[in-house]
mmCIF file of C-alpha atoms in Angstrom:
data_model
loop_
_atom_site.group_PDB
_atom_site.id
_atom_site.type_symbol
_atom_site.label_atom_id
_atom_site.label_comp_id
_atom_site.label_asym_id
_atom_site.label_seq_id
_atom_site.Cartn_x
_atom_site.Cartn_y
_atom_site.Cartn_z
ATOM 1 C CA MET A 1 22.620 -13.345 18.233
ATOM 2 C CA PRO A 2 19.659 -11.933 16.255
ATOM 3 C CA SER A 3 20.444 -9.954 13.114
ATOM 4 C CA ALA A 4 19.419 -6.313 12.655
ATOM 5 C CA ARG A 5 16.682 -7.506 10.293
ATOM 6 C CA GLU A 6 15.238 -9.911 12.861
ATOM 7 C CA LEU A 7 15.223 -7.237 15.581
ATOM 8 C CA ILE A 8 13.597 -4.640 13.315
ATOM 9 C CA LEU A 9 10.772 -7.061 12.536
ATOM 10 C CA GLN A 10 10.110 -7.658 16.244
ATOM 11 C CA HIS A 11 7.753 -5.636 18.435
ATOM 12 C CA SER A 12 9.206 -4.240 21.651
ATOM 13 C CA GLN A 13 8.457 -6.692 24.464
ATOM 14 C CA ASN A 14 8.811 -4.229 27.357
ATOM 15 C CA VAL A 15 5.751 -3.091 29.272
ATOM 16 C CA ARG A 16 4.532 0.509 28.823
ATOM 17 C CA HIS A 17 2.141 2.515 30.956
ATOM 18 C CA ASN A 18 0.996 5.715 29.262
ATOM 19 C CA PRO A 19 -1.160 8.095 31.368
ATOM 20 C CA LYS A 20 -1.909 10.048 28.167
ATOM 21 C CA TYR A 21 -1.178 13.504 29.521
ATOM 22 C CA ILE A 22 -1.745 16.331 27.038
ATOM 23 C CA SER A 23 1.105 18.495 25.702
ATOM 24 C CA TYR A 24 0.526 22.128 24.816
ATOM 25 C CA THR A 25 2.451 24.493 22.574
ATOM 26 C CA ASP A 26 2.811 28.238 22.107
ATOM 27 C CA LYS A 27 4.810 28.166 18.878
ATOM 28 C CA HIS A 28 3.266 31.184 17.159
ATOM 29 C CA TRP A 29 5.468 30.774 14.074
ATOM 30 C CA ALA A 30 3.896 27.367 13.442
ATOM 31 C CA GLN A 31 0.387 28.828 13.363
ATOM 32 C CA GLU A 32 1.179 30.535 10.041
ATOM 33 C CA TYR A 33 0.786 27.175 8.261
ATOM 34 C CA LYS A 34 -2.623 25.976 7.161
ATOM 35 C CA PRO A 35 -3.786 22.456 8.106
ATOM 36 C CA MET A 36 -3.014 19.608 5.716
ATOM 37 C CA GLN A 37 -5.841 19.018 3.251
ATOM 38 C CA ASN A 38 -4.545 16.245 0.986
ATOM 39 C CA LEU A 39 -3.795 13.259 3.225
ATOM 40 C CA SER A 40 -3.651 9.590 2.219
ATOM 41 C CA VAL A 41 -3.605 7.087 5.110
ATOM 42 C CA HIS A 42 -1.891 3.794 4.228
ATOM 43 C CA SER A 43 -1.709 1.931 7.560
ATOM 44 C CA SER A 44 -4.017 -0.722 8.973
ATOM 45 C CA ILE A 45 -4.421 -2.412 12.368
ATOM 46 C CA ASP A 46 -4.838 -5.985 13.500
ATOM 47 C CA HIS A 47 -4.756 -7.747 16.871
ATOM 48 C CA GLU A 48 -1.536 -9.685 16.615
ATOM 49 C CA GLY A 49 -0.597 -9.124 20.277
ATOM 50 C CA ILE A 50 -0.406 -6.766 23.243
ATOM 51 C CA THR A 51 2.675 -5.100 24.673
ATOM 52 C CA HIS A 52 2.418 -3.012 27.756
ATOM 53 C CA THR A 53 7.341 1.352 31.019
ATOM 54 C CA THR A 54 5.542 4.239 32.565
ATOM 55 C CA LEU A 55 5.661 7.283 30.295
ATOM 56 C CA GLU A 56 5.129 10.140 32.731
ATOM 57 C CA SER A 57 6.912 12.853 30.764
ATOM 58 C CA LYS A 58 8.129 13.738 27.307
ATOM 59 C CA SER A 59 11.628 12.668 28.400
ATOM 60 C CA ASP A 60 10.246 9.222 29.211
ATOM 61 C CA ILE A 61 8.740 9.025 25.733
ATOM 62 C CA GLU A 62 12.047 10.005 24.119
ATOM 63 C CA HIS A 63 14.026 7.555 26.246
ATOM 64 C CA TRP A 64 11.706 4.666 25.363
ATOM 65 C CA TRP A 65 11.846 5.531 21.665
ATOM 66 C CA HIS A 66 15.644 5.560 21.490
ATOM 67 C CA THR A 67 16.077 2.465 23.677
ATOM 68 C CA GLU A 68 13.413 0.268 22.120
ATOM 69 C CA ILE A 69 13.159 1.518 18.534
ATOM 70 C CA SER A 70 15.758 3.958 17.215
ATOM 71 C CA ASP A 71 18.967 2.383 18.550
ATOM 72 C CA ILE A 72 17.959 -1.010 17.198
ATOM 73 C CA VAL A 73 17.099 0.353 13.753
ATOM 74 C CA LEU A 74 20.369 2.305 13.608
ATOM 75 C CA SER A 75 22.257 -0.991 13.913
ATOM 76 C CA ALA A 76 21.152 -1.631 10.324
ATOM 77 C CA TRP A 77 22.647 1.736 9.284
ATOM 78 C CA ALA A 78 26.043 1.464 10.977
ATOM 79 C CA GLN A 79 27.623 1.407 7.527
ATOM 80 C CA TYR A 80 26.611 0.850 3.909
ATOM 81 C CA PRO A 81 25.596 3.675 4.404
ATOM 82 C CA ALA A 82 26.216 5.191 7.839
ATOM 83 C CA ILE A 83 23.338 7.273 9.235
ATOM 84 C CA VAL A 84 23.944 9.454 12.300
ATOM 85 C CA GLN A 85 21.191 10.343 14.781
ATOM 86 C CA THR A 86 21.271 13.527 16.894
ATOM 87 C CA CYS A 87 18.804 14.975 19.408
ATOM 88 C CA HIS A 88 17.417 18.531 19.470
ATOM 89 C CA THR A 89 19.499 19.615 16.482
ATOM 90 C CA LYS A 90 18.709 22.789 14.562
ATOM 91 C CA PRO A 91 18.170 22.565 10.778
ATOM 92 C CA LEU A 92 21.308 21.465 8.985
ATOM 93 C CA LYS A 93 21.081 24.605 6.859
ATOM 94 C CA ASP A 94 21.315 28.164 8.180
ATOM 95 C CA VAL A 95 17.630 28.657 9.016
ATOM 96 C CA ASP A 96 16.303 30.764 11.889
ATOM 97 C CA ILE A 97 13.881 28.616 13.880
ATOM 98 C CA PRO A 98 12.922 29.074 17.544
ATOM 99 C CA ASN A 99 12.406 25.346 18.217
ATOM 100 C CA ASN A 100 14.108 22.159 17.123
ATOM 101 C CA VAL A 101 12.892 18.711 16.244
ATOM 102 C CA ASP A 102 13.634 16.080 18.855
ATOM 103 C CA SER A 103 15.449 13.688 16.553
ATOM 104 C CA THR A 104 17.354 14.126 13.290
ATOM 105 C CA TYR A 105 18.681 11.213 11.252
ATOM 106 C CA GLY A 106 21.323 12.453 8.836
ATOM 107 C CA ILE A 107 23.915 11.240 6.371
ATOM 108 C CA TYR A 108 27.215 12.784 5.339
ATOM 109 C CA ILE A 109 27.830 13.157 1.617
ATOM 110 C CA GLY A 110 31.271 14.630 1.206
ATOM 111 C CA ASN A 111 31.610 17.268 3.928
ATOM 112 C CA GLN A 112 27.908 18.121 4.004
ATOM 113 C CA ARG A 113 25.225 16.522 6.132
ATOM 114 C CA PHE A 114 21.716 15.949 4.811
ATOM 115 C CA PRO A 115 18.564 15.100 6.807
ATOM 116 C CA VAL A 116 17.256 11.622 6.048
ATOM 117 C CA ALA A 117 14.291 11.883 8.428
ATOM 118 C CA ILE A 118 13.209 14.059 11.347
ATOM 119 C CA GLY A 119 10.898 13.393 14.265
ATOM 120 C CA LYS A 120 9.063 14.899 17.219
ATOM 121 C CA MET A 121 8.107 13.304 20.521
ATOM 122 C CA LYS A 122 4.832 14.944 21.469
ATOM 123 C CA ARG A 123 1.735 13.845 23.342
ATOM 124 C CA ASN A 124 -1.631 14.290 21.672
ATOM 125 C CA LEU A 125 -0.318 17.125 19.516
ATOM 126 C CA ILE A 126 0.720 16.730 15.905
ATOM 127 C CA ASN A 127 2.027 19.672 13.899
ATOM 128 C CA ASN A 128 4.822 18.440 11.654
ATOM 129 C CA ARG A 129 4.557 20.285 8.333
ATOM 130 C CA GLN A 130 6.289 23.359 9.730
ATOM 131 C CA TYR A 131 9.347 21.326 10.709
ATOM 132 C CA ALA A 132 9.385 19.498 7.374
ATOM 133 C CA ASP A 133 9.549 22.906 5.687
ATOM 134 C CA LYS A 134 12.221 24.440 7.932
ATOM 135 C CA TYR A 135 14.410 21.331 7.827
ATOM 136 C CA GLU A 136 13.724 20.724 4.112
ATOM 137 C CA CYS A 137 12.949 17.112 4.971
ATOM 138 C CA PRO A 138 9.729 15.554 3.614
ATOM 139 C CA GLN A 139 10.114 12.336 5.632
ATOM 140 C CA VAL A 140 8.750 13.073 9.128
ATOM 141 C CA PHE A 141 7.490 11.133 12.138
ATOM 142 C CA CYS A 142 5.826 11.860 15.478
ATOM 143 C CA TRP A 143 5.824 9.472 18.447
ATOM 144 C CA ASP A 144 3.424 10.220 21.302
ATOM 145 C CA GLY A 145 4.088 7.160 23.439
ATOM 146 C CA GLU A 146 1.106 5.307 22.035
ATOM 147 C CA SER A 147 1.192 5.533 18.231
ATOM 148 C CA LEU A 148 3.736 6.399 15.579
ATOM 149 C CA LEU A 149 2.615 8.876 12.948
ATOM 150 C CA ILE A 150 4.618 8.847 9.720
ATOM 151 C CA LEU A 151 4.195 11.532 7.088
ATOM 152 C CA GLN A 152 5.783 11.832 3.663
ATOM 153 C CA PHE A 153 5.164 15.124 1.895
ATOM 154 C CA ARG A 154 5.043 14.358 -1.822
ATOM 155 C CA ALA A 155 6.532 17.729 -2.717
ATOM 156 C CA ARG A 156 7.970 18.135 -6.218
ATOM 157 C CA LYS A 157 9.965 21.109 -4.884
ATOM 158 C CA ALA A 158 11.046 21.863 -1.314
ATOM 159 C CA GLU A 159 8.859 24.965 -1.077
ATOM 160 C CA HIS A 160 5.756 22.947 -1.990
ATOM 161 C CA ILE A 161 5.729 21.502 1.551
ATOM 162 C CA ARG A 162 4.284 24.839 2.693
ATOM 163 C CA ASN A 163 1.182 24.406 0.553
ATOM 164 C CA ALA A 164 -1.942 23.176 2.312
ATOM 165 C CA ASP A 165 -2.824 21.037 -0.722
ATOM 166 C CA CYS A 166 0.579 19.301 -0.903
ATOM 167 C CA PRO A 167 -0.202 15.555 -1.099
ATOM 168 C CA VAL A 168 0.852 13.740 2.072
ATOM 169 C CA ASP A 169 1.302 10.002 2.580
ATOM 170 C CA CYS A 170 0.247 9.059 6.097
ATOM 171 C CA TRP A 171 0.707 5.959 8.234
ATOM 172 C CA VAL A 172 -0.510 5.552 11.818
ATOM 173 C CA ILE A 173 1.230 2.632 13.516
ATOM 174 C CA PRO A 174 0.012 1.788 17.032
ATOM 175 C CA ALA A 175 2.462 0.246 19.471
ATOM 176 C CA ASN A 176 -0.071 -2.554 19.982
ATOM 177 C CA GLY A 177 -2.000 -4.509 17.387
ATOM 178 C CA SER A 178 -0.172 -3.667 14.172
ATOM 179 C CA THR A 179 1.207 -6.026 11.545
ATOM 180 C CA CYS A 180 4.043 -3.502 11.032
ATOM 181 C CA THR A 181 6.517 -3.041 13.893
ATOM 182 C CA LEU A 182 7.539 0.460 14.959
ATOM 183 C CA ARG A 183 11.125 -0.491 14.149
ATOM 184 C CA TYR A 184 10.316 -1.542 10.613
ATOM 185 C CA ALA A 185 8.231 1.603 10.053
ATOM 186 C CA LEU A 186 11.177 3.805 11.069
ATOM 187 C CA TYR A 187 13.520 1.717 8.920
ATOM 188 C CA ARG A 188 11.355 2.145 5.812
ATOM 189 C CA LEU A 189 11.050 5.893 6.429
ATOM 190 C CA MET A 190 14.844 6.128 6.585
ATOM 191 C CA VAL A 191 15.133 4.150 3.345
ATOM 192 C CA GLN A 192 12.894 6.695 1.619
ATOM 193 C CA GLY A 193 14.904 9.576 3.054
ATOM 194 C CA PHE A 194 18.209 8.014 2.014
ATOM 195 C CA ARG A 195 16.990 7.600 -1.555
ATOM 196 C CA ARG A 196 16.178 11.313 -1.619
ATOM 197 C CA CYS A 197 19.610 12.213 -0.226
ATOM 198 C CA GLN A 198 21.344 10.128 -2.889
ATOM 199 C CA ALA A 199 20.343 12.805 -5.399
ATOM 200 C CA ALA A 200 22.617 15.262 -3.592
ATOM 201 C CA ALA A 201 25.588 13.219 -4.791
ATOM 202 C CA ALA A 202 24.373 13.027 -8.391
ATOM 203 C CA ALA A 203 26.319 14.487 -11.280
ATOM 204 C CA LYS A 204 24.362 17.483 -12.577
ATOM 205 C CA PRO A 205 22.997 17.883 -15.105
ATOM 206 C CA LEU A 206 22.491 14.182 -15.690
ATOM 207 C CA SER A 207 22.274 13.046 -19.317
ATOM 208 C CA VAL A 208 20.921 9.597 -20.188
ATOM 209 C CA GLY A 209 20.367 8.528 -23.790
ATOM 210 C CA THR A 210 19.460 11.627 -25.778
ATOM 211 C CA LEU A 211 17.877 13.427 -22.825
ATOM 212 C CA ALA A 212 19.148 15.643 -20.028
ATOM 213 C CA GLU A 213 17.289 15.800 -16.737
ATOM 214 C CA HIS A 214 14.731 18.582 -16.450
ATOM 215 C CA GLY A 215 15.030 18.756 -12.666
ATOM 216 C CA ARG A 216 14.626 16.584 -9.575
ATOM 217 C CA GLU A 217 11.570 15.424 -7.708
ATOM 218 C CA PHE A 218 12.293 16.708 -4.209
ATOM 219 C CA PHE A 219 10.700 14.045 -2.024
ATOM 220 C CA THR A 220 12.278 11.120 -3.914
ATOM 221 C CA GLY A 221 15.392 12.700 -5.432
ATOM 222 C CA GLN A 222 14.586 11.087 -8.781
ATOM 223 C CA PRO A 223 15.428 12.882 -12.040
ATOM 224 C CA ILE A 224 12.530 14.347 -14.012
ATOM 225 C CA TRP A 225 12.568 13.856 -17.778
ATOM 226 C CA SER A 226 10.647 16.157 -20.077
ATOM 227 C CA VAL A 227 9.593 15.476 -23.686
ATOM 228 C CA ASP A 228 7.199 17.722 -25.618
ATOM 229 C CA GLY A 229 6.139 19.452 -22.434
ATOM 230 C CA GLN A 230 5.308 16.183 -20.640
ATOM 231 C CA SER A 231 7.296 15.445 -17.473
ATOM 232 C CA SER A 232 7.882 12.034 -15.912
ATOM 233 C CA ILE A 233 10.271 10.254 -13.557
ATOM 234 C CA ASN A 234 10.250 7.344 -16.049
ATOM 235 C CA HIS A 235 12.826 7.710 -18.812
ATOM 236 C CA PRO A 236 10.959 8.018 -22.158
ATOM 237 C CA GLU A 237 13.613 5.976 -23.988
ATOM 238 C CA GLY A 238 13.335 2.941 -21.728
ATOM 239 C CA TYR A 239 16.388 3.428 -19.513
ATOM 240 C CA LEU A 240 16.017 2.045 -15.988
ATOM 241 C CA ARG A 241 17.588 3.298 -12.757
ATOM 242 C CA SER A 242 19.420 0.696 -10.658
ATOM 243 C CA VAL A 243 21.637 0.423 -7.584
ATOM 244 C CA ASP A 244 25.092 -1.130 -7.734
ATOM 245 C CA GLY A 245 25.152 -3.449 -4.731
ATOM 246 C CA ALA A 246 28.941 -3.366 -4.467
ATOM 247 C CA THR A 247 29.227 0.418 -4.054
ATOM 248 C CA GLY A 248 25.702 1.782 -3.523
ATOM 249 C CA GLY A 249 26.083 3.979 -6.602
ATOM 250 C CA LEU A 250 23.112 4.717 -8.879
ATOM 251 C CA TYR A 251 23.299 4.024 -12.599
ATOM 252 C CA TRP A 252 21.036 3.916 -15.654
ATOM 253 C CA GLY A 253 20.966 1.018 -18.069
ATOM 254 C CA HIS A 254 19.056 -0.091 -21.148
ATOM 255 C CA PRO A 255 18.484 -3.698 -22.278
ATOM 256 C CA MET A 256 19.541 -2.796 -25.842
ATOM 257 C CA VAL A 257 22.519 -0.592 -24.917
ATOM 258 C CA GLU A 258 25.793 -2.056 -23.644
ATOM 259 C CA ASP A 259 27.127 0.986 -21.776
ATOM 260 C CA ILE A 260 25.612 2.248 -18.539
ATOM 261 C CA VAL A 261 25.421 5.823 -17.273
ATOM 262 C CA TRP A 262 26.441 6.494 -13.687
ATOM 263 C CA GLU A 263 24.241 8.953 -11.835
ATOM 264 C CA THR A 264 26.357 8.955 -8.668
ATOM 265 C CA GLY A 265 29.642 7.656 -7.418
ATOM 266 C CA GLY A 266 29.780 4.933 -4.791
ATOM 267 C CA PHE A 267 28.536 5.453 -1.247
ATOM 268 C CA TRP A 268 30.640 2.631 0.148
ATOM 269 C CA GLU A 269 33.299 0.194 -0.951
#
C-alpha cells in the first residue's frame, strides 16, 4: 500500500472535463478591499504529463477536490498533529460575515480551534484577501477546477492583511503540466499554517538568553526579538529554534549553552 508521502507526490490520474463556466458574485462587503499590489509569484510550469471528471458545477469542483486532493493529504495529518477539515464553516472566532469559505483546515490546541488554512472553490473568480482577514488566516487557496492558486499574506500583524500593499507570496499550480502536485502544494500550505498555529501554544512572554520576545510575526508565528530598536526573527545571541521530534514541541538551544528553553509543550506523545 502506498504511503501518504507517495500519494501526496502523485498527480491525480482521473480524467477531468472542465467547461470553464464563469462564476459571479454579489458580495458587496468584499468590494471594500483594494486589489493586492505586492504579489510575488513563485510557481513554474513544465510538461511532465497530461491528466484529463466533468466539472459542470461548483459542487463538482468541490467533490473532485476532496476526493482527489484533500482527503489524501489529510491522511498525512491524521495524528502528529491531527488536522480537521470542515466545509462551509464560519470563522472560528465570533466574526459577522455573510459568506463562508468552502473549506477550513483547523487544529485544536487545548479547547480552542485555530485555522491552519482556508480555501474557496470558485470558477474564474479570485477574491481571497477578504476571507484571509475575516478568518485571521494568512494561508489561503482557491481551486477553480483547472488551477490551484495559493496565497500567503506576509502580514506581521493580523490587521495588516487588509492593507493593499501587504506582501503576498503567490503560487499558481495547474492540474496539468506542473512539477509540483496539487496534493503536495496543499500539504506545504498546511505545514506553513501549522507552524503559525504552534505560536498559540507558546508560553508568553518567551524569554531566551537575556532577551524577552518583542511580539510575534503573525504569518509565521515566530517570536520577534528587538535590540536597540532593530527587530528580527533571528535571535541576536545565536539561539536557534528547533522542533523536538518526539513530542512536536518547540525549543531554543545554543551550541555554547547546555540548557534549552522550551517555547511550547508537546503536541503529541
